[in-house]
mmCIF file of C-alpha atoms and ligand atoms in Angstrom:
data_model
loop_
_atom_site.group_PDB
_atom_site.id
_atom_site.type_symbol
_atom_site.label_atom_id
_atom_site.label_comp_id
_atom_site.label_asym_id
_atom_site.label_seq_id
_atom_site.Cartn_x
_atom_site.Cartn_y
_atom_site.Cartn_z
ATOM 1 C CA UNK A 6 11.226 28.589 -1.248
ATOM 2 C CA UNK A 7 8.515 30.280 0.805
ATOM 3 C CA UNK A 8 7.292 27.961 3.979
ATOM 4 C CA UNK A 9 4.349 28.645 5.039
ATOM 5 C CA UNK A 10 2.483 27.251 8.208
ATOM 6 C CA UNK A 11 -1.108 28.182 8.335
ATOM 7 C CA UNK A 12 -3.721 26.995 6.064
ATOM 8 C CA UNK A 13 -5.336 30.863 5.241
ATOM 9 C CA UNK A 14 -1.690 32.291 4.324
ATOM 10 C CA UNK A 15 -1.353 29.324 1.775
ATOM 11 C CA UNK A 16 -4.733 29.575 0.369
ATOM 12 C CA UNK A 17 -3.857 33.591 -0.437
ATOM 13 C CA UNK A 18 0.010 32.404 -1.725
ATOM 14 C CA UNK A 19 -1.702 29.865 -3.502
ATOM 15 C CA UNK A 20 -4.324 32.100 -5.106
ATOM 16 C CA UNK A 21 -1.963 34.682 -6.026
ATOM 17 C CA UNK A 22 0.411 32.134 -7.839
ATOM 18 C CA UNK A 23 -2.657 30.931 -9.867
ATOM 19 C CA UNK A 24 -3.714 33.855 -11.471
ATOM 20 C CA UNK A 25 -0.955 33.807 -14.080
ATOM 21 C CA UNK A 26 0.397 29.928 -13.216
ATOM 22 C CA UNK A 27 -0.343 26.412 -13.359
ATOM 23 C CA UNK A 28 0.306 24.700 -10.257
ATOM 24 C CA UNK A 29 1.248 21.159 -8.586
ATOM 25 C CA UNK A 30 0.968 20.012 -5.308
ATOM 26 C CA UNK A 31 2.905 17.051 -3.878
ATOM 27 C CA UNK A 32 1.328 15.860 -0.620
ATOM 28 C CA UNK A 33 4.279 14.015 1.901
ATOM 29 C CA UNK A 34 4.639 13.444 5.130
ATOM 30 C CA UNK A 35 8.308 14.252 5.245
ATOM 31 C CA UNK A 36 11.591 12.095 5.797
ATOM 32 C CA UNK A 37 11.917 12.734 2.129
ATOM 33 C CA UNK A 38 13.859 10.478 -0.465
ATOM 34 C CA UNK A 39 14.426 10.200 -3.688
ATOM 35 C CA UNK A 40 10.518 8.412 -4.537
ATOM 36 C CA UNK A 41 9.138 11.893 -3.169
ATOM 37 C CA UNK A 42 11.878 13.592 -4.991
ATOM 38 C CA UNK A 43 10.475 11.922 -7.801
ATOM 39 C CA UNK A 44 7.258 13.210 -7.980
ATOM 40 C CA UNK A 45 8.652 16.784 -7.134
ATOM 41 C CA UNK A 46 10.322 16.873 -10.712
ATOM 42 C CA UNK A 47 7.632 15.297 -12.489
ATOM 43 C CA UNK A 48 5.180 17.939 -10.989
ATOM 44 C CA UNK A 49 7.775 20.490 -12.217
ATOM 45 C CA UNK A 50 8.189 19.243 -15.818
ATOM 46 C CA UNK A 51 3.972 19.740 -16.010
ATOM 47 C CA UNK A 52 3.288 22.801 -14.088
ATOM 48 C CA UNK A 53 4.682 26.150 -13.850
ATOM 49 C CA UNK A 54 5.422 26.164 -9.823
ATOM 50 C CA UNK A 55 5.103 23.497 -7.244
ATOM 51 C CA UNK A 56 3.723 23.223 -3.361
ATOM 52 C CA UNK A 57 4.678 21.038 -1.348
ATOM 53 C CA UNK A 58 3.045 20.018 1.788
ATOM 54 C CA UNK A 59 4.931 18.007 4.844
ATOM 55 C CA UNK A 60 2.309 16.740 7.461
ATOM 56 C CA UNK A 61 2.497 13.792 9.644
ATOM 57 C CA UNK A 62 -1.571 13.603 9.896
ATOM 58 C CA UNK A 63 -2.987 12.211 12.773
ATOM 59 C CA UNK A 64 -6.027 10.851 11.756
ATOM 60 C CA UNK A 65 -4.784 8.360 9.430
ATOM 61 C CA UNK A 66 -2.873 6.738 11.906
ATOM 62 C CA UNK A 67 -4.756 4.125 14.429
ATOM 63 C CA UNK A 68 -4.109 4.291 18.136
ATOM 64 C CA UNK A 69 -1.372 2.021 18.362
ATOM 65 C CA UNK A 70 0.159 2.621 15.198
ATOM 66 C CA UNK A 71 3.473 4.436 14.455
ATOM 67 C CA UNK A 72 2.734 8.593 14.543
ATOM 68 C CA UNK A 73 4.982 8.837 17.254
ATOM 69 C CA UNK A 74 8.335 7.479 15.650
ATOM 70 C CA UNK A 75 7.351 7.962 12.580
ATOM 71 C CA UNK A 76 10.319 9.802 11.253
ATOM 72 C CA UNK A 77 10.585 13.771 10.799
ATOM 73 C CA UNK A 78 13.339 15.774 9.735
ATOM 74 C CA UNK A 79 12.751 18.802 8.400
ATOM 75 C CA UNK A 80 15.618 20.812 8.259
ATOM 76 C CA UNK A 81 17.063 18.257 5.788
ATOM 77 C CA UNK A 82 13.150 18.024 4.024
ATOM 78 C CA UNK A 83 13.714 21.834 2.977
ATOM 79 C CA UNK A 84 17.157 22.076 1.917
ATOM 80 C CA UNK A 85 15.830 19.054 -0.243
ATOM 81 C CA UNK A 86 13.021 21.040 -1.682
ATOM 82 C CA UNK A 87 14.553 24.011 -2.507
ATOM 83 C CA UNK A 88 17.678 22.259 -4.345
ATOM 84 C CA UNK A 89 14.757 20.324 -6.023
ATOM 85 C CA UNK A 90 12.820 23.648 -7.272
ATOM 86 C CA UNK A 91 10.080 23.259 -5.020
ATOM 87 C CA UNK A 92 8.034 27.094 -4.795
ATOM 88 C CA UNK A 93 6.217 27.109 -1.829
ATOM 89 C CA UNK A 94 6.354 24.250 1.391
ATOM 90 C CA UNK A 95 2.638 24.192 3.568
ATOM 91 C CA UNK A 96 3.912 22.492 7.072
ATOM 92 C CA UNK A 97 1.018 23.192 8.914
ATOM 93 C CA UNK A 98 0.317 21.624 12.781
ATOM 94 C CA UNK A 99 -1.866 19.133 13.587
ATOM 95 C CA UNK A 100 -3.969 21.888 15.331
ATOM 96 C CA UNK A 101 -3.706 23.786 12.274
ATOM 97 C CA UNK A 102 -5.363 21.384 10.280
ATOM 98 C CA UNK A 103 -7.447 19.955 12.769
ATOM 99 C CA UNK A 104 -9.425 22.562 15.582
ATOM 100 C CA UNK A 105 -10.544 21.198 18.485
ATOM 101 C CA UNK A 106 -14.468 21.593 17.029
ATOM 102 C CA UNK A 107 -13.195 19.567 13.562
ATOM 103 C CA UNK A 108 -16.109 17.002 13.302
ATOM 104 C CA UNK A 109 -16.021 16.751 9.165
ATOM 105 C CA UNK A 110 -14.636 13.669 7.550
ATOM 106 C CA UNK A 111 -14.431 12.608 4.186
ATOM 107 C CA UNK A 112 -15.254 8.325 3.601
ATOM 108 C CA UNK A 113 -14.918 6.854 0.482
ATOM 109 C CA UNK A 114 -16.303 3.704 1.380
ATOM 110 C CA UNK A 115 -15.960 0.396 -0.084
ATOM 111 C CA UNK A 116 -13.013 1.096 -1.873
ATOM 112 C CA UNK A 117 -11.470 2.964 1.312
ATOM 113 C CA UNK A 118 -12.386 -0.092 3.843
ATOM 114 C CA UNK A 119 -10.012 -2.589 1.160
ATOM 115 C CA UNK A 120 -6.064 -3.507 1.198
ATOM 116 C CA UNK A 121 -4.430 -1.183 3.642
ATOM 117 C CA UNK A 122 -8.075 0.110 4.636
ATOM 118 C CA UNK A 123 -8.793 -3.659 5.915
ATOM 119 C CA UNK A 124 -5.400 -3.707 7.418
ATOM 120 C CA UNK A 125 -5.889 -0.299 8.980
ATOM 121 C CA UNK A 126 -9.662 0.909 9.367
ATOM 122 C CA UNK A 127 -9.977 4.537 9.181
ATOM 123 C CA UNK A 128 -6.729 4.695 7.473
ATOM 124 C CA UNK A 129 -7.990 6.012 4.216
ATOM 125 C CA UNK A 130 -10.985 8.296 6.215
ATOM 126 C CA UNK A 131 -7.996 10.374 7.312
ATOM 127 C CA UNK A 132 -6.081 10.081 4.117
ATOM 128 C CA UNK A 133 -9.069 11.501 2.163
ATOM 129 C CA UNK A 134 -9.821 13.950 4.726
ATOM 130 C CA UNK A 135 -6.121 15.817 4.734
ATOM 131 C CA UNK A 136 -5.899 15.621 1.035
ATOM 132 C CA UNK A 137 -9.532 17.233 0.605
ATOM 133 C CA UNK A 138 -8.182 19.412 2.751
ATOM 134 C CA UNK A 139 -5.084 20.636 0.935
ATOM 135 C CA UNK A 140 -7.117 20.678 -1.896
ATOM 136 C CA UNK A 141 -9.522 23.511 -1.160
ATOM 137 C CA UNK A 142 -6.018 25.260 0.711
ATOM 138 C CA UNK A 143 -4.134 24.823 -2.691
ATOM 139 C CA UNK A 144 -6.272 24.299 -5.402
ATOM 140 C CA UNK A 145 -3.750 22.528 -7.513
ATOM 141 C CA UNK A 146 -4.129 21.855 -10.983
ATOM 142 C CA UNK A 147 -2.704 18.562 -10.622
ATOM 143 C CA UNK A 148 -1.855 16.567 -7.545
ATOM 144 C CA UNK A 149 1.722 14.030 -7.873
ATOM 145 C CA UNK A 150 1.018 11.121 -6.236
ATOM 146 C CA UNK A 151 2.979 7.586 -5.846
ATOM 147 C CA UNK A 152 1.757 4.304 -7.212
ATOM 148 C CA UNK A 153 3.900 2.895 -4.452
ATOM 149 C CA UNK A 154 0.718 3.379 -2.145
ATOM 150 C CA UNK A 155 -1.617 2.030 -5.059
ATOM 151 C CA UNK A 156 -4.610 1.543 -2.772
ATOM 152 C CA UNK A 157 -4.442 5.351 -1.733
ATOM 153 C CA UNK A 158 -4.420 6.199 -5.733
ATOM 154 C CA UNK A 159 -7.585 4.488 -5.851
ATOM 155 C CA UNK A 160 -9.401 5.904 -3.265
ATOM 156 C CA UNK A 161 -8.690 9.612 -4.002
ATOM 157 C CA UNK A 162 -9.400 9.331 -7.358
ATOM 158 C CA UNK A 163 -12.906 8.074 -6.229
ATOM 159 C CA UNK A 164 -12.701 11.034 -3.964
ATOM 160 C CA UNK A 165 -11.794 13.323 -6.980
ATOM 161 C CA UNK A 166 -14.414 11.909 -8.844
ATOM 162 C CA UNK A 167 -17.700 12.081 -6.856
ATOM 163 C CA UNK A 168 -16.853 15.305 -4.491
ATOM 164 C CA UNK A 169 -16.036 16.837 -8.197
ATOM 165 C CA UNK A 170 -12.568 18.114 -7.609
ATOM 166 C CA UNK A 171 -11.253 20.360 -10.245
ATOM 167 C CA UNK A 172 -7.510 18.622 -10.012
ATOM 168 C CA UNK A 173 -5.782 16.065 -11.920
ATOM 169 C CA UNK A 174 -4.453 13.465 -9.901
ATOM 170 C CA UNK A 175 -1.096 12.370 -11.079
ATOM 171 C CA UNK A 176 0.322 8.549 -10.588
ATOM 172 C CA UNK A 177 4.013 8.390 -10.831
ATOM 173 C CA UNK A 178 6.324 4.893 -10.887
ATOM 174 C CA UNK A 179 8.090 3.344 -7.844
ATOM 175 C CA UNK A 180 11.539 4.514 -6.757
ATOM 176 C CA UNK A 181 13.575 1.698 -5.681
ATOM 177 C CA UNK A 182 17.107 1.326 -3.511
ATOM 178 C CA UNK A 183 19.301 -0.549 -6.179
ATOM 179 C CA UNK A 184 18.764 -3.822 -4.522
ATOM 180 C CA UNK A 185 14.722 -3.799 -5.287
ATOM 181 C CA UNK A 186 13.540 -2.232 -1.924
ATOM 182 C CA UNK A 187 10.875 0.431 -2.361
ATOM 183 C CA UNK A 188 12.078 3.497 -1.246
ATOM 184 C CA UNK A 189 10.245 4.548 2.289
ATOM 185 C CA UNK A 190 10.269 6.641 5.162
ATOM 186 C CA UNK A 191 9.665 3.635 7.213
ATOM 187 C CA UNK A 192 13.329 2.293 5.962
ATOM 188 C CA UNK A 193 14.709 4.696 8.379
ATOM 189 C CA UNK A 194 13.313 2.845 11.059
ATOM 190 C CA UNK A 195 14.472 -0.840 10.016
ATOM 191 C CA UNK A 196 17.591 -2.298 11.490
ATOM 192 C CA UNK A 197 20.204 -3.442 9.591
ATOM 193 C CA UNK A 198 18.926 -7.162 10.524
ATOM 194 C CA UNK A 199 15.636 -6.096 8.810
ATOM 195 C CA UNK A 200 16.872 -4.036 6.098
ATOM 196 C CA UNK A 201 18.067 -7.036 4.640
ATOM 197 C CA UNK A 202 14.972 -9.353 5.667
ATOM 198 C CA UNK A 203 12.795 -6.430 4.092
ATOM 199 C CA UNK A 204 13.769 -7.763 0.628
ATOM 200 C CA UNK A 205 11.361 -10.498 0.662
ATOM 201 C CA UNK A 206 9.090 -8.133 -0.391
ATOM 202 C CA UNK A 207 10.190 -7.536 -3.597
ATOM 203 C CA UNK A 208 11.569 -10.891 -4.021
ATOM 204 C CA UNK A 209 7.645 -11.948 -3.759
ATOM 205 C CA UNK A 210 7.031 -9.826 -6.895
ATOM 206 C CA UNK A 211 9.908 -10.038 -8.757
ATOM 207 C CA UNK A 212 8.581 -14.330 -8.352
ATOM 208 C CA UNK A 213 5.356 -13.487 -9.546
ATOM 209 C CA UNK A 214 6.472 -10.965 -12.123
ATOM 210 C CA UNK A 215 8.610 -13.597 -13.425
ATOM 211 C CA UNK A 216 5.941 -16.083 -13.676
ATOM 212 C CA UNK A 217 3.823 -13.766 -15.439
ATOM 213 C CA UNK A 218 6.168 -13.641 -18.184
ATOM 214 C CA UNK A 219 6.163 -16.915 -18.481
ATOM 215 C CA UNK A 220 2.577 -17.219 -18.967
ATOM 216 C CA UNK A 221 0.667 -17.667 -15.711
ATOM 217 C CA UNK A 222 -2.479 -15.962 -15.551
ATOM 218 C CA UNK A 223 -4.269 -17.114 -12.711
ATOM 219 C CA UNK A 224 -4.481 -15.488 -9.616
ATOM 220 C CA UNK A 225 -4.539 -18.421 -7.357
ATOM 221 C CA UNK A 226 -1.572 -19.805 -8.810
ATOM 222 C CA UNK A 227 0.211 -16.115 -8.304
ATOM 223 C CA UNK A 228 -1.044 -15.485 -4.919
ATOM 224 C CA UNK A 229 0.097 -19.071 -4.082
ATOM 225 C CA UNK A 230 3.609 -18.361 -5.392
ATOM 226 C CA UNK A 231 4.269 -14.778 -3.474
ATOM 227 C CA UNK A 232 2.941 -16.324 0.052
ATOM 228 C CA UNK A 233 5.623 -19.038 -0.957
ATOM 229 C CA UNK A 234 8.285 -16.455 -0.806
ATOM 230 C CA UNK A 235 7.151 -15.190 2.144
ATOM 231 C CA UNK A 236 7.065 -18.425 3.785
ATOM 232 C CA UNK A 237 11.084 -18.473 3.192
ATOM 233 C CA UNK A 238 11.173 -15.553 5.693
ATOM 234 C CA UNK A 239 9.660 -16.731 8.815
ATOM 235 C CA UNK A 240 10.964 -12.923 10.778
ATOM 236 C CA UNK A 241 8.215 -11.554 8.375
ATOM 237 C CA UNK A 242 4.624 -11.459 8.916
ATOM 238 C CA UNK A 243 2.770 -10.954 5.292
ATOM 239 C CA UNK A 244 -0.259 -8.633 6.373
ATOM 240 C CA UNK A 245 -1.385 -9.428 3.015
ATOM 241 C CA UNK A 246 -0.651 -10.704 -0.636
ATOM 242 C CA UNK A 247 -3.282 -9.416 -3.285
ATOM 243 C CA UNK A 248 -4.298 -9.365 -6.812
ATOM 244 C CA UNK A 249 -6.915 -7.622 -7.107
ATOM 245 C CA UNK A 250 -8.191 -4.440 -9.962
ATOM 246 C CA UNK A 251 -6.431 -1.502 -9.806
ATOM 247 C CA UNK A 252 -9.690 0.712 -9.770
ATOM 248 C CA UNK A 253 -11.825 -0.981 -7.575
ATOM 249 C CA UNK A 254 -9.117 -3.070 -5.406
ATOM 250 C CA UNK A 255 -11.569 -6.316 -5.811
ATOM 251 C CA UNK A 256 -9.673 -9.462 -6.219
ATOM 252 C CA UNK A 257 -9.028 -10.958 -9.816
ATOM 253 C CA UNK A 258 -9.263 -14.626 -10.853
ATOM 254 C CA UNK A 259 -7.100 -13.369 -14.021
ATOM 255 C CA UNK A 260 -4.442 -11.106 -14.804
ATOM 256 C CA UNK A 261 -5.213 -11.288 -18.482
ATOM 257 C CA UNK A 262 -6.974 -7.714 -18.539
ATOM 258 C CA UNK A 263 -4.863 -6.664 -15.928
ATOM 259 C CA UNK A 264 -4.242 -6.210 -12.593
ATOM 260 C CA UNK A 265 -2.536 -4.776 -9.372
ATOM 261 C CA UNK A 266 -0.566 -7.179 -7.393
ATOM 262 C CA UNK A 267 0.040 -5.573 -3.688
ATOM 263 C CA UNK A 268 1.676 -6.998 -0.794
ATOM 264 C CA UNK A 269 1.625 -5.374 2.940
ATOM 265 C CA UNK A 270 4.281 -7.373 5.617
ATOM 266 C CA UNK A 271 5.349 -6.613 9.195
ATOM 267 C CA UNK A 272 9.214 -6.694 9.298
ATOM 268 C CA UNK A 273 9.821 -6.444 12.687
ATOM 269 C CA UNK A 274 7.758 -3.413 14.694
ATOM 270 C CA UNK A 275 7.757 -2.063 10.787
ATOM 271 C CA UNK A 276 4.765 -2.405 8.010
ATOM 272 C CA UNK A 277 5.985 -1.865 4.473
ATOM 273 C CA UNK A 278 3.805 -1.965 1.273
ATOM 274 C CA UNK A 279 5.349 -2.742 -2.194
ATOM 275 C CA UNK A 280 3.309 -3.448 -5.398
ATOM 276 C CA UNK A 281 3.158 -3.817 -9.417
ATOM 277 C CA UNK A 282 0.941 -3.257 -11.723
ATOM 278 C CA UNK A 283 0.828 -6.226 -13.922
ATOM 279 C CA UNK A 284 0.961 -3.967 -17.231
ATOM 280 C CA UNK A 285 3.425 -2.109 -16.482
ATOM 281 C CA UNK A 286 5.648 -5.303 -15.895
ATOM 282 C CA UNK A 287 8.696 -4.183 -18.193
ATOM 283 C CA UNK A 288 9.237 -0.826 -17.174
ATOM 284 C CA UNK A 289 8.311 -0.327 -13.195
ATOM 285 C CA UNK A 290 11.919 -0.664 -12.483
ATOM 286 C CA UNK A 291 11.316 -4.390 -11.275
ATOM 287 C CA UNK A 292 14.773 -4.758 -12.765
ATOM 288 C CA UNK A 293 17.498 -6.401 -10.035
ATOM 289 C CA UNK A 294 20.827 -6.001 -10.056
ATOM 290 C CA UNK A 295 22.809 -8.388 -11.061
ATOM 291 C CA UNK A 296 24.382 -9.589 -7.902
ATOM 292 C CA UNK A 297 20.993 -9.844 -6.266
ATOM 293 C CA UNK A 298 19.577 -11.757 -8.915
ATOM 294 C CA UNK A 299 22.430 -14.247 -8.842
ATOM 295 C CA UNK A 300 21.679 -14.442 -5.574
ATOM 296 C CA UNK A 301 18.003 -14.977 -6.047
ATOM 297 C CA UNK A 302 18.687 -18.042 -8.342
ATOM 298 C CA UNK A 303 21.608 -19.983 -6.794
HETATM 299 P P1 LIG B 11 4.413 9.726 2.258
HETATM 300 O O1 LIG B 11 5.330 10.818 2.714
HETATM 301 O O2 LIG B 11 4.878 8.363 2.598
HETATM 302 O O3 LIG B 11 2.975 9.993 2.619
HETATM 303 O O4 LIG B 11 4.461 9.781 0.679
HETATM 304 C C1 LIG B 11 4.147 10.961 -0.025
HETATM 305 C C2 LIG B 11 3.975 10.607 -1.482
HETATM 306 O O5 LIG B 11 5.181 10.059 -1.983
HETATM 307 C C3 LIG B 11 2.867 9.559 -1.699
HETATM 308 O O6 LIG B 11 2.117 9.899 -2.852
HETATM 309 C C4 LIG B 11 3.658 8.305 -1.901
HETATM 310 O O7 LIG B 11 2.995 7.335 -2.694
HETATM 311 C C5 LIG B 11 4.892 8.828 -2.619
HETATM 312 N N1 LIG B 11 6.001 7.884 -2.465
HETATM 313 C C6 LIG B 11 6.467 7.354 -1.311
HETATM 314 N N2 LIG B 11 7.443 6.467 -1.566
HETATM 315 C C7 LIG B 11 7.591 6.437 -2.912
HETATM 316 C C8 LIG B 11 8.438 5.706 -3.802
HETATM 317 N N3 LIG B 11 9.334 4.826 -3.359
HETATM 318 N N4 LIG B 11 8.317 5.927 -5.121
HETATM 319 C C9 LIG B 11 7.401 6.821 -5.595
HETATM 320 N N5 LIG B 11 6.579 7.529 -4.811
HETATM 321 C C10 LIG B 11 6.668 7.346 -3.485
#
C-alpha cells in the first residue's frame, strides 16, 4: 500500500492508476472498524484498485464539538488497510487540504441544513467541501459510502448531482457490534457505563421496526413509540428521532412508500447516530441476538 500525503502526488498516482483501471475511493476519518472495513471490500469486489483517504476535517466540526478527541490511530488504520487490499491511502494535513487563502466552500442547502445539519450547522458545508475535494484529487469511479450516516448520503448525492460529478456514489448497509450497536469511531470514546446505555439507540428502532411489521404506518404513532424508548433512558439526551424521505430528509406522515427512520442522542459527552431504512427492514442486520432480545422482552 502506497501512502501518500499531499493532494498533487495523489492526483498523479491516481491518474496513472486510471489509465488502465477502475477505481474506488472510500472516504474515513480513521479509527477504523469493521463498518469502514466494510465498504473497503465492497469497493474491491466493483473496482479494480481502491484509495483510501483518512482525514479528520476540520471544517465539519463546530467550535465546541469533538475534533480534538476525536480518535486517531493510524498505525493500526494502515496495517488494517493493507491486510484489507487497500492500493493507495491519501492522509493529507489539515493545511494540506486547507491553505491559509482557502475561501471556497461547497453548500448544498436545504437538504444540507436538515437532521444532523440542524443539529450541527455547517456540518454538511464541510462534509461536501472535503469530499468535492477528494473528488477532483482522485477522480474515483465510484465513491463507498455508509448508510449509517444516511443524511450525509443524501446530501452528496445532491452534490454529485448538480456540480455534475462523474462518480458513482455507493451506499453500503450498517455494520453492527453483535448486541445491535452501530459500529463507530465515537464507541472508542464511551465508557463502559455508556457503552451499555448506548443501546437505547437501537432498542428505539428495533421498537419501531417491530411495529412496522406489525402494521403501523403512521409516523406519529412511530415517532411517538422511539421517543418512548428513549424516555426509559433518562442518562440519554435524544438530539432527535425522525422519519422523514430518504432523498429529501423531509418528514413523512406515512411509511407506506417508504421511509428513513434516523435517530441522533447524546450519551454522555458522546453524539451517536443510528438509522433504518424502512424497506430494507428484513435484511439491515436489525437482527438481535438472542440474549438481548430476551432481555428486551422480559
Ligand atoms: P467516518 O470515518 O466516521 O467519517 O466514516 C467513514 C465512512 O464509513 C462513512 O461513509 C460512514 O458512513 C462509514 N461508516 C461508519 N460507520 C459505519 C458502519 N457501522 N457501517 C457501515 N459504514 C459505516
Amino acid at each position: 500500500m502506497q501512502i501518500i500525503t499531499t493532494a498533487r502526488e495523489m492526483q498523479q498516482a491516481c491518474r496513472t492508476l486510471k489509465k488502465s483501471r477502475t477505481l474506488g475511493l472510500v472516504p474515513t476519518m480513521g479509527a477504523l472498524h469493521d463498518g469502514h472495513l466494510s465498504l473497503v471490500r465492497r469497493a474491491l469486489t466493483e473496482c479494480d484498485v481502491v484509495a483510501v483517504s483518512i482525514f479528520v476535517n476540520p471544517t465539519q466540526f463546530a467550535p465546541g464539538e469533538d475534533y480534538e478527541v476525536y480518535p486517531r490511530c493510524f498505525e493500526d488504520d494502515c496495517a488494517k488497510l493493507e491486510a484489507a487490499g487497500t492500493a493507495l491511502l491519501f492522509a493529507p494535513s489539515a493545511e494540506e487540504m486547507y491553505p491559509a487563502d482557502a475561501t471556497t466552500f461547497v453548500e448544498v442547502a436545504g437538504l444540507g441544513d436538515r437532521l444532523d445539519g440542524a443539529s450541527r450547522p455547517g456540518h454538511f458545508r464541510g462534509v461536501a467541501t472535503v469530499v468535492a475535494k477528494l473528488f477532483n484529487i482522485v477522480g474515483p469511479d465510484r465513491a463507498y459510502f455508509g448508510q449509517k450516516d444516511a443524511a450525509q448520503v443524501a446530501v452528496l448525492r445532491a452534490m454529485i448531482r448538480y456540480l455534475n460529478f462523474p462518480v458513482q456514489l455507493v451506499a453500503c448497509p450498517i455494520v453492527r457490534e453483535p448486541d445491535g450497536l452501530a459500529m463507530s469511531s465515537r464507541n472508542r470514546n464511551l465508557c463502559a457505563s455508556d457503552r451499555g446505555r448506548a443501546l437505547i439507540l437501537h432498542r428505539a428502532l428495533y421498537g419501531v421496526a417491530k411495529l412496522i411489521e406489525e402494521g403501523e404506518t403512521s409516523a406519529e404513532a412511530l415517532r411517538n413509540t422511539m421517543l418512548a424508548v428513549f424516555a426509559s433512558e433518562p442518562n440519554v439526551r435524544v438530539d432527535y428521532a425522525e422519519i422523514v424521505d430518504p432523498s429529501t430528509l423531509l418528514r413523512v406522515a406515512d411509511t407506506s412508500w417508504g421511509a428513513l427512520i434516523a435517530v441522533a442522542a447524546w450519551v454522555g459527552s458522546t453524539r451517536l447516530i443510528d438509522n433504518m431504512l424502512t424497506d430494507n427492514l428484513r435484511v439491515d442486520n436489525l437482527v438481535l441476538e438472542q440474549p438481548f432480545m430476551e432481555a428486551m422482552h422480559a
